Amino acid sequence: MAEQIVATPEIHEYVRAVSLREDPLLAELRAVTAGLPGGPAMQVMAEEGQLLALLVGLSGARSVLEIGTFTGYSTLCMARALPPDGVVVTLDLDGRWPAIGADYWQRAGVAERIEVRIGDAAKTLVTLAEEGGDERFDLVFIDADKAGYGTYYEAALGLVRREGLIVIDNTLFFGRVVDPAVRDPDTVAVRALNSALRDDPRVDIAMLTMADGITLARKR
């Protein structure tokens, strides 16, 4: 039986060379984000943005919820993959970062598909449920503060439709999840969610050892 190969730097370079389709607009936004404090660590990999766009298309999504905007790279990837009448509702605590992405959304011709909500994500998720009821989104992408992951996942499960998809980023969290000596609140929260997902009968799951760990959870 074949085992998973070790992803060496050479393998990463090969995969990027033969599969990545990052265009100049996305590359420019990535470069701008990389110059911000914490930017390289906080933005998604280009390959992950491409995967998100593919998942939006494969799922036939028309409505996407994103928890954690930052500068809007993943927002742009998903908005481009939506039909013209689709929408990405994206949440962030601080309006400074989505404001950086807004120019790129406009230049890409998808700004009208993107709705930004600024404020505490947990409270905004309650508001979204009150406004539109449960099961209003086709796909949810979670990539915000890790200590809130349990709360965000439970809210997402209520807001996503049956057979809809929840995508959770950073579920390997820089490898810290496998080090028992690491007990900071973020790592503990990611570990707890990973364990809960394994045993959650409400979803089917797959954890991908891509980027910083990506978990796919399909609502039953």
Coordinates of N, CA, C and O in Angstrom, one line a residue, residues 85-172:
D85 N -25.2 36.5 -9.5 CA -26.1 36.9 -8.4 C -25.7 36.3 -7.1 O -26.5 36.3 -6.1
G86 N -24.5 35.7 -7.0 CA -24.1 35.1 -5.7 C -23.5 36.1 -4.8 O -23.3 37.3 -5.1
V87 N -23.3 35.7 -3.5 CA -22.9 36.6 -2.5 C -21.9 36.0 -1.5 O -22.1 34.8 -1.2
V88 N -20.9 36.7 -1.1 CA -20.0 36.3 0.0 C -20.2 37.3 1.1 O -20.0 38.5 0.9
V89 N -20.7 36.8 2.2 CA -20.8 37.6 3.4 C -19.6 37.3 4.2 O -19.4 36.2 4.7
T90 N -18.8 38.3 4.4 CA -17.5 38.1 5.1 C -17.4 39.0 6.3 O -17.8 40.1 6.4
L91 N -16.9 38.4 7.4 CA -16.9 39.0 8.7 C -15.4 39.3 9.2 O -14.6 38.4 9.0
D92 N -15.2 40.5 9.8 CA -14.0 40.8 10.4 C -14.2 41.7 11.5 O -15.1 42.5 11.6
L93 N -13.2 41.7 12.5 CA -13.3 42.5 13.6 C -12.9 43.9 13.3 O -13.4 44.9 13.9
D94 N -12.0 44.1 12.4 CA -11.4 45.4 12.1 C -11.6 45.8 10.7 O -11.1 45.0 9.8
G95 N -12.2 46.9 10.4 CA -12.4 47.3 9.0 C -11.2 47.7 8.2 O -11.3 47.9 7.0
R96 N -10.1 47.9 8.9 CA -8.9 48.3 8.2 C -8.4 47.3 7.1 O -8.0 47.7 6.0
W97 N -8.5 46.0 7.5 CA -8.0 45.0 6.6 C -8.9 44.8 5.4 O -8.4 44.7 4.3
P98 N -10.2 44.6 5.5 CA -11.0 44.4 4.4 C -11.0 45.6 3.4 O -11.1 45.5 2.2
A99 N -10.7 46.8 4.0 CA -10.6 48.0 3.1 C -9.5 47.9 2.1 O -9.5 48.5 1.0
I100 N -8.4 47.2 2.5 CA -7.3 46.9 1.6 C -7.8 46.1 0.4 O -7.5 46.3 -0.8
G101 N -8.6 45.1 0.7 CA -9.0 44.2 -0.4 C -10.1 44.8 -1.2 O -10.3 44.4 -2.4
A102 N -10.8 45.8 -0.7 CA -12.0 46.3 -1.5 C -11.6 46.8 -2.9 O -12.3 46.7 -3.8
D103 N -10.4 47.5 -3.0 CA -9.9 47.9 -4.3 C -9.7 46.8 -5.3 O -10.1 46.9 -6.4
Y104 N -9.2 45.7 -4.8 CA -9.0 44.5 -5.6 C -10.3 43.9 -6.0 O -10.4 43.4 -7.2
W105 N -11.2 43.8 -5.1 CA -12.6 43.3 -5.4 C -13.2 44.1 -6.6 O -13.8 43.6 -7.5
Q106 N -13.0 45.4 -6.4 CA -13.6 46.3 -7.4 C -12.9 46.1 -8.8 O -13.6 46.0 -9.8
R107 N -11.6 46.0 -8.8 CA -10.9 45.8 -10.0 C -11.2 44.5 -10.7 O -11.1 44.4 -11.9
A108 N -11.5 43.5 -9.8 CA -11.9 42.2 -10.4 C -13.3 42.1 -10.9 O -13.7 41.1 -11.5
G109 N -14.1 43.1 -10.6 CA -15.5 43.2 -11.0 C -16.4 42.3 -10.2 O -17.5 42.0 -10.7
V110 N -16.1 42.1 -8.9 CA -16.9 41.3 -8.1 C -17.3 42.0 -6.8 O -17.9 41.3 -5.9
A111 N -17.1 43.3 -6.7 CA -17.4 44.0 -5.4 C -18.8 43.9 -5.1 O -19.2 43.8 -3.9
E112 N -19.7 43.8 -6.0 CA -21.1 43.7 -5.8 C -21.6 42.4 -5.2 O -22.7 42.2 -4.7
R113 N -20.7 41.4 -5.3 CA -21.0 40.1 -4.7 C -20.5 39.9 -3.3 O -20.7 38.9 -2.7
I114 N -19.9 41.0 -2.7 CA -19.2 40.9 -1.4 C -19.9 41.8 -0.4 O -20.0 43.0 -0.7
E115 N -20.3 41.3 0.7 CA -20.9 42.1 1.8 C -20.0 41.9 3.0 O -19.9 40.8 3.5
V116 N -19.5 43.0 3.5 CA -18.6 43.0 4.7 C -19.3 43.4 5.9 O -20.1 44.4 5.9
R117 N -19.2 42.6 6.9 CA -19.8 42.8 8.3 C -18.6 43.0 9.3 O -17.8 42.1 9.4
I118 N -18.5 44.2 9.9 CA -17.5 44.5 10.8 C -18.0 44.4 12.3 O -19.1 44.9 12.6
G119 N -17.3 43.7 13.1 CA -17.7 43.6 14.5 C -17.3 42.2 15.1 O -16.7 41.4 14.4
D120 N -17.6 41.9 16.3 CA -17.4 40.7 16.9 C -18.1 39.5 16.2 O -19.3 39.6 16.0
A121 N -17.3 38.6 15.7 CA -17.9 37.6 14.8 C -19.0 36.7 15.5 O -20.0 36.4 14.9
A122 N -18.8 36.4 16.8 CA -19.8 35.6 17.5 C -21.2 36.3 17.5 O -22.2 35.7 17.3
K123 N -21.1 37.6 17.7 CA -22.4 38.4 17.7 C -23.0 38.6 16.3 O -24.2 38.5 16.1
T124 N -22.1 38.8 15.3 CA -22.6 38.9 14.0 C -23.2 37.6 13.5 O -24.2 37.7 12.7
L125 N -22.7 36.5 13.9 CA -23.3 35.2 13.5 C -24.7 35.0 14.1 O -25.6 34.5 13.4
V126 N -24.9 35.5 15.3 CA -26.2 35.5 15.9 C -27.2 36.4 15.1 O -28.3 36.0 14.8
T127 N -26.7 37.6 14.7 CA -27.5 38.5 13.9 C -27.8 37.9 12.6 O -29.0 38.0 12.1
L128 N -26.9 37.2 11.9 CA -27.2 36.6 10.6 C -28.3 35.5 10.7 O -29.1 35.4 9.9
A129 N -28.2 34.8 11.8 CA -29.2 33.7 12.0 C -30.6 34.4 12.2 O -31.6 33.9 11.7
E130 N -30.6 35.5 13.0 CA -31.9 36.2 13.2 C -32.4 36.8 11.9 O -33.7 36.9 11.7
E131 N -31.5 37.3 11.1 CA -32.0 38.0 9.9 C -32.5 37.0 8.8 O -33.5 37.3 8.2
G132 N -31.8 35.9 8.6 CA -32.2 35.0 7.5 C -32.5 33.6 7.9 O -32.8 32.8 7.0
G133 N -32.5 33.3 9.2 CA -32.8 32.0 9.6 C -31.7 31.0 9.4 O -30.6 31.4 8.9
D134 N -31.9 29.8 9.8 CA -30.9 28.7 9.6 C -30.8 28.3 8.2 O -31.7 28.5 7.4
E135 N -29.7 27.6 7.9 CA -29.4 26.9 6.6 C -29.5 27.9 5.4 O -30.0 27.6 4.4
R136 N -29.0 29.1 5.6 CA -29.1 30.1 4.5 C -27.8 30.2 3.6 O -27.9 30.8 2.5
F137 N -26.8 29.5 4.0 CA -25.5 29.5 3.2 C -25.2 28.1 2.7 O -25.5 27.1 3.3
D138 N -24.6 28.1 1.5 CA -24.2 26.9 0.9 C -22.8 26.4 1.3 O -22.5 25.2 1.3
L139 N -21.9 27.4 1.6 CA -20.5 27.1 2.0 C -20.1 28.1 3.1 O -20.4 29.3 3.0
V140 N -19.4 27.6 4.1 CA -18.8 28.5 5.1 C -17.3 28.2 5.2 O -16.9 27.1 5.3
F141 N -16.6 29.3 5.2 CA -15.1 29.2 5.4 C -14.7 29.9 6.7 O -15.0 31.1 6.9
I142 N -14.1 29.1 7.6 CA -13.7 29.6 8.9 C -12.2 29.8 9.0 O -11.4 28.9 8.8
D143 N -11.8 31.1 9.2 CA -10.4 31.4 9.2 C -10.2 32.7 10.1 O -9.8 33.7 9.6
A144 N -10.5 32.6 11.3 CA -10.5 33.8 12.2 C -9.7 33.4 13.5 O -8.9 32.4 13.4
D145 N -9.9 34.1 14.6 CA -9.2 33.8 15.8 C -9.4 32.4 16.3 O -10.6 31.9 16.3
K146 N -8.4 31.6 16.6 CA -8.5 30.2 16.8 C -9.3 29.9 18.1 O -9.9 28.9 18.2
A147 N -9.1 30.8 19.1 CA -9.8 30.5 20.4 C -11.3 30.5 20.2 O -12.1 29.9 21.0
G148 N -11.8 31.1 19.1 CA -13.3 31.1 18.9 C -13.8 30.0 17.9 O -14.9 30.0 17.6
Y149 N -12.9 29.1 17.6 CA -13.3 28.1 16.5 C -14.5 27.3 16.9 O -15.3 27.0 16.1
G150 N -14.5 26.9 18.2 CA -15.7 26.1 18.6 C -17.0 26.8 18.4 O -18.0 26.2 17.9
T151 N -17.0 28.1 18.8 CA -18.2 28.9 18.7 C -18.5 29.1 17.2 O -19.7 29.0 16.8
Y152 N -17.5 29.4 16.4 CA -17.8 29.6 15.0 C -18.3 28.4 14.3 O -19.2 28.4 13.4
Y153 N -17.7 27.2 14.6 CA -18.2 26.0 14.0 C -19.6 25.7 14.3 O -20.4 25.4 13.4
E154 N -20.0 25.8 15.6 CA -21.4 25.5 15.9 C -22.4 26.5 15.2 O -23.4 26.1 14.8
A155 N -22.0 27.8 15.1 CA -22.8 28.7 14.4 C -22.9 28.4 12.9 O -24.0 28.5 12.3
A156 N -21.7 28.0 12.4 CA -21.7 27.7 11.0 C -22.6 26.5 10.7 O -23.3 26.4 9.6
L157 N -22.6 25.5 11.5 CA -23.4 24.3 11.3 C -24.9 24.6 11.2 O -25.6 24.0 10.5
G158 N -25.3 25.7 12.0 CA -26.7 26.1 11.9 C -27.0 26.9 10.7 O -28.1 26.8 10.1
L159 N -26.0 27.7 10.2 CA -26.2 28.6 9.1 C -26.1 27.9 7.7 O -26.6 28.4 6.7
V160 N -25.3 26.8 7.7 CA -25.1 26.1 6.4 C -26.3 25.2 6.1 O -26.8 24.6 7.0
R161 N -26.6 25.1 4.8 CA -27.7 24.2 4.5 C -27.3 22.7 4.6 O -26.1 22.4 4.7
R162 N -28.3 21.8 4.6 CA -28.0 20.4 4.6 C -27.2 20.0 3.3 O -27.6 20.5 2.3
E163 N -26.2 19.2 3.5 CA -25.3 18.9 2.4 C -24.4 20.0 2.0 O -23.6 19.9 1.0
G164 N -24.4 21.1 2.8 CA -23.5 22.2 2.5 C -22.2 21.9 3.1 O -22.0 21.0 3.9
L165 N -21.2 22.8 2.8 CA -19.8 22.5 3.2 C -19.3 23.6 4.1 O -19.4 24.8 3.9
I166 N -18.6 23.1 5.2 CA -17.8 24.0 6.1 C -16.3 23.7 5.9 O -15.9 22.5 6.0
V167 N -15.6 24.7 5.6 CA -14.1 24.6 5.4 C -13.4 25.3 6.5 O -13.7 26.5 6.8
I168 N -12.6 24.6 7.2 CA -11.9 25.2 8.4 C -10.4 25.2 8.2 O -9.8 24.2 7.9
D169 N -9.9 26.4 8.3 CA -8.4 26.6 8.0 C -7.6 26.5 9.3 O -8.1 26.6 10.4
N170 N -6.3 26.2 9.2 CA -5.4 26.1 10.3 C -5.6 25.0 11.3 O -5.3 25.2 12.5
T171 N -6.2 23.9 10.8 CA -6.5 22.9 11.8 C -5.2 22.0 12.2 O -5.4 21.2 13.1
L172 N -4.1 22.3 11.6 CA -2.8 21.8 12.2 C -2.0 22.8 12.9 O -1.1 22.5 13.6

